[in-house]
Amino acid sequence: MNAATENRMQKRTFEGKHVVVGITGGIAAYKAAELVSQLRQRGADVHCIMTEHATKLISPITFGELSGHDVTVDMFANISHWDVQHIALARLADLFIVAPATANIIGKMACGIADDMLSTTVMATKAPVLVVPAMNTNMYENGIVQRNIRTLREVGYTVMEPEEGHLACNTSGKGRFPKTDVILSAAEKILFGKHLLQGKKIIISAGGTQENIDPVRYIGNRSSGKMGYAIARAAAMEDAEVTLVSCTTELPVPEGVTVCYVKNARDLQREMDARFDDCDVAIMAAAVSDYRTKTEATQKIKKEACDSLTIELELNPDILYGLGQKKKGQFLVGFAAETNDVIEHGKEKLQRKNLDMLVANDVSQKGAGFNVETNIASILYKDHTMEQFPIMTKEELGHVIIQKIAERL
Ligand code: CTP
């Protein structure tokens, strides 16, 4: 296992990277504590700079403890040192994150104003800058703020979209600080993305389908959707235009990915078919129910009505097979969950479904299969070659799959 793989397994994805986090005076400043903590846990060397206003909302001691370094606030606190300090952090940074970014710091950065430690250091850095706005909706939508955000993007800064939802001012709307994982994904993309899939359209199915029996019951399976979501995240990191056709609503939507939610196999087929002609890569990671109920009861089936219950099932379409039949140059990837003779069954499925790649795993093995964080996979290719991989996280396998696809496009 190489060092990158080992780091991913331990989620130490930021190992060896210096990240400077600038915290400004938005109420979401306390959420930056979790960001700093996660960055450090994932191996980054983190330095924090706070504005004066931020220190009124959360203590620099918190960020000092979480980062393991003194927090810089005042440019003139140590006058013999100040110029060295801001230039040193600006130079040290592999990535500069401003989170939360208030309308004020966005305005200052966009206009070239450097009047405190944070605005001075961010102006002096040559590192990529990730800006995470968080503020009241009206402020966020204000034309001046939007113009300033456009200016930052024009000079190459990455400005994240805030989330919609409850805001500290007791209103609801766009302006919430994104979830830590979403910010970390954006940071990973900036630091590690190699643009392997730039300009490529990818559709990915994920999760387990549900076939209704009646309004309260369904036939389902144990798929969590984590594998499909991990592939979507990895593809987005490589600049692909990604659409997830998702049978689950339980997982957070990866940054930069479009999601279309579906429930049953026929809906999934319709949505995959609708996007297939126009895509470069299609990946069927969903666990599709092979059967559905022949008739769906319109009202809840009552147990008093009968001593035993027989539900008649009929075959669902094999979506992947259908895509294989109509493909015209698309790179088609399937999965095979097996409990025995994994490679033999995999080879047969690859051929029968006319695939370019098949990810096979033995779900009877510990650490593989449904609802666990890891997987043990073999990848089989159309040219009859194959590769076997050790146990790794689904996140790691997502990156491996995307890299292997990119090599073969
Ligand atoms: N699949 C599909 N439509 C189905 C069933 C499966 O598109 N109705 C896709 C899955 O998304 C996966 C692949 O086919 O990519 C393999 O699924 P799997 O259940 O392992 O194999 P099956 O083809 O259903 O064969 P069997 O159940 O006989 O092993």
Short mmCIF file of N, CA and C in Angstrom, two decimals, residues 17-23 36 39 44-49 88-99 118 121-122 125 127-128 130:
data_model
loop_
_atom_site.label_atom_id
_atom_site.label_comp_id
_atom_site.label_asym_id
_atom_site.label_seq_id
_atom_site.Cartn_x
_atom_site.Cartn_y
_atom_site.Cartn_z
N LYS A 17 0.58 19.28 4.45
CA LYS A 17 0.12 20.54 3.89
C LYS A 17 -0.02 21.60 4.99
N HIS A 18 0.36 22.81 4.65
CA HIS A 18 0.21 23.94 5.57
C HIS A 18 -1.04 24.72 5.17
N VAL A 19 -1.96 24.81 6.09
CA VAL A 19 -3.22 25.50 5.80
C VAL A 19 -3.36 26.69 6.76
N VAL A 20 -3.53 27.87 6.22
CA VAL A 20 -3.80 29.04 7.06
C VAL A 20 -5.30 29.30 7.04
N VAL A 21 -5.91 29.38 8.22
CA VAL A 21 -7.35 29.64 8.29
C VAL A 21 -7.57 31.03 8.88
N GLY A 22 -8.25 31.87 8.11
CA GLY A 22 -8.58 33.21 8.58
C GLY A 22 -10.02 33.22 9.08
N ILE A 23 -10.22 33.64 10.32
CA ILE A 23 -11.56 33.60 10.92
C ILE A 23 -12.03 35.04 11.12
N VAL A 36 -11.03 23.69 11.78
CA VAL A 36 -9.61 23.69 12.16
C VAL A 36 -9.26 22.33 12.78
N LEU A 39 -9.11 19.66 10.03
CA LEU A 39 -7.92 19.81 9.19
C LEU A 39 -6.70 19.23 9.90
N ALA A 44 -3.07 18.15 8.50
CA ALA A 44 -2.59 19.48 8.09
C ALA A 44 -1.88 20.19 9.25
N ASP A 45 -0.92 21.02 8.89
CA ASP A 45 -0.31 21.95 9.84
C ASP A 45 -1.15 23.23 9.71
N VAL A 46 -1.91 23.55 10.76
CA VAL A 46 -2.89 24.64 10.63
C VAL A 46 -2.47 25.87 11.45
N HIS A 47 -2.51 27.02 10.82
CA HIS A 47 -2.25 28.29 11.51
C HIS A 47 -3.50 29.15 11.39
N CYS A 48 -3.88 29.79 12.48
CA CYS A 48 -5.10 30.61 12.45
C CYS A 48 -4.78 32.08 12.62
N ILE A 49 -5.48 32.89 11.83
CA ILE A 49 -5.45 34.34 12.00
C ILE A 49 -6.89 34.77 12.26
N ALA A 88 5.55 35.55 6.58
CA ALA A 88 5.89 34.14 6.82
C ALA A 88 4.66 33.26 6.63
N LEU A 89 3.52 33.65 7.20
CA LEU A 89 2.31 32.82 7.05
C LEU A 89 1.82 32.82 5.61
N ALA A 90 1.95 33.96 4.95
CA ALA A 90 1.54 34.05 3.54
C ALA A 90 2.36 33.10 2.69
N ARG A 91 3.67 33.01 3.01
CA ARG A 91 4.57 32.15 2.24
C ARG A 91 4.39 30.68 2.59
N LEU A 92 4.15 30.45 3.88
CA LEU A 92 4.04 29.07 4.38
C LEU A 92 2.83 28.35 3.78
N ALA A 93 1.76 29.10 3.53
CA ALA A 93 0.48 28.46 3.18
C ALA A 93 0.54 27.69 1.86
N ASP A 94 0.05 26.44 1.91
CA ASP A 94 -0.26 25.73 0.66
C ASP A 94 -1.69 26.07 0.26
N LEU A 95 -2.48 26.40 1.27
CA LEU A 95 -3.88 26.78 1.03
C LEU A 95 -4.28 27.79 2.10
N PHE A 96 -5.03 28.81 1.66
CA PHE A 96 -5.51 29.84 2.59
C PHE A 96 -7.03 29.76 2.60
N ILE A 97 -7.61 29.52 3.77
CA ILE A 97 -9.07 29.44 3.85
C ILE A 97 -9.58 30.61 4.69
N VAL A 98 -10.55 31.35 4.19
CA VAL A 98 -11.18 32.41 4.99
C VAL A 98 -12.58 31.91 5.36
N ALA A 99 -12.76 31.55 6.64
CA ALA A 99 -14.01 30.90 7.05
C ALA A 99 -14.33 31.19 8.51
N LEU A 118 -5.27 39.75 8.97
CA LEU A 118 -5.85 38.80 8.02
C LEU A 118 -5.85 39.35 6.60
N THR A 121 -2.31 39.49 5.22
CA THR A 121 -1.68 38.20 4.91
C THR A 121 -2.31 37.57 3.67
N VAL A 122 -3.63 37.66 3.59
CA VAL A 122 -4.28 37.04 2.42
C VAL A 122 -3.86 37.74 1.14
N THR A 125 -0.33 36.44 0.03
CA THR A 125 -0.08 35.02 -0.28
C THR A 125 -0.18 34.73 -1.77
N ALA A 127 -0.64 31.46 -2.38
CA ALA A 127 -1.35 30.18 -2.26
C ALA A 127 -2.77 30.34 -2.78
N PRO A 128 -3.40 29.22 -3.19
CA PRO A 128 -4.83 29.32 -3.55
C PRO A 128 -5.65 29.73 -2.34
N LEU A 130 -9.45 29.89 -0.55
CA LEU A 130 -10.82 29.36 -0.50
C LEU A 130 -11.62 30.24 0.46
#
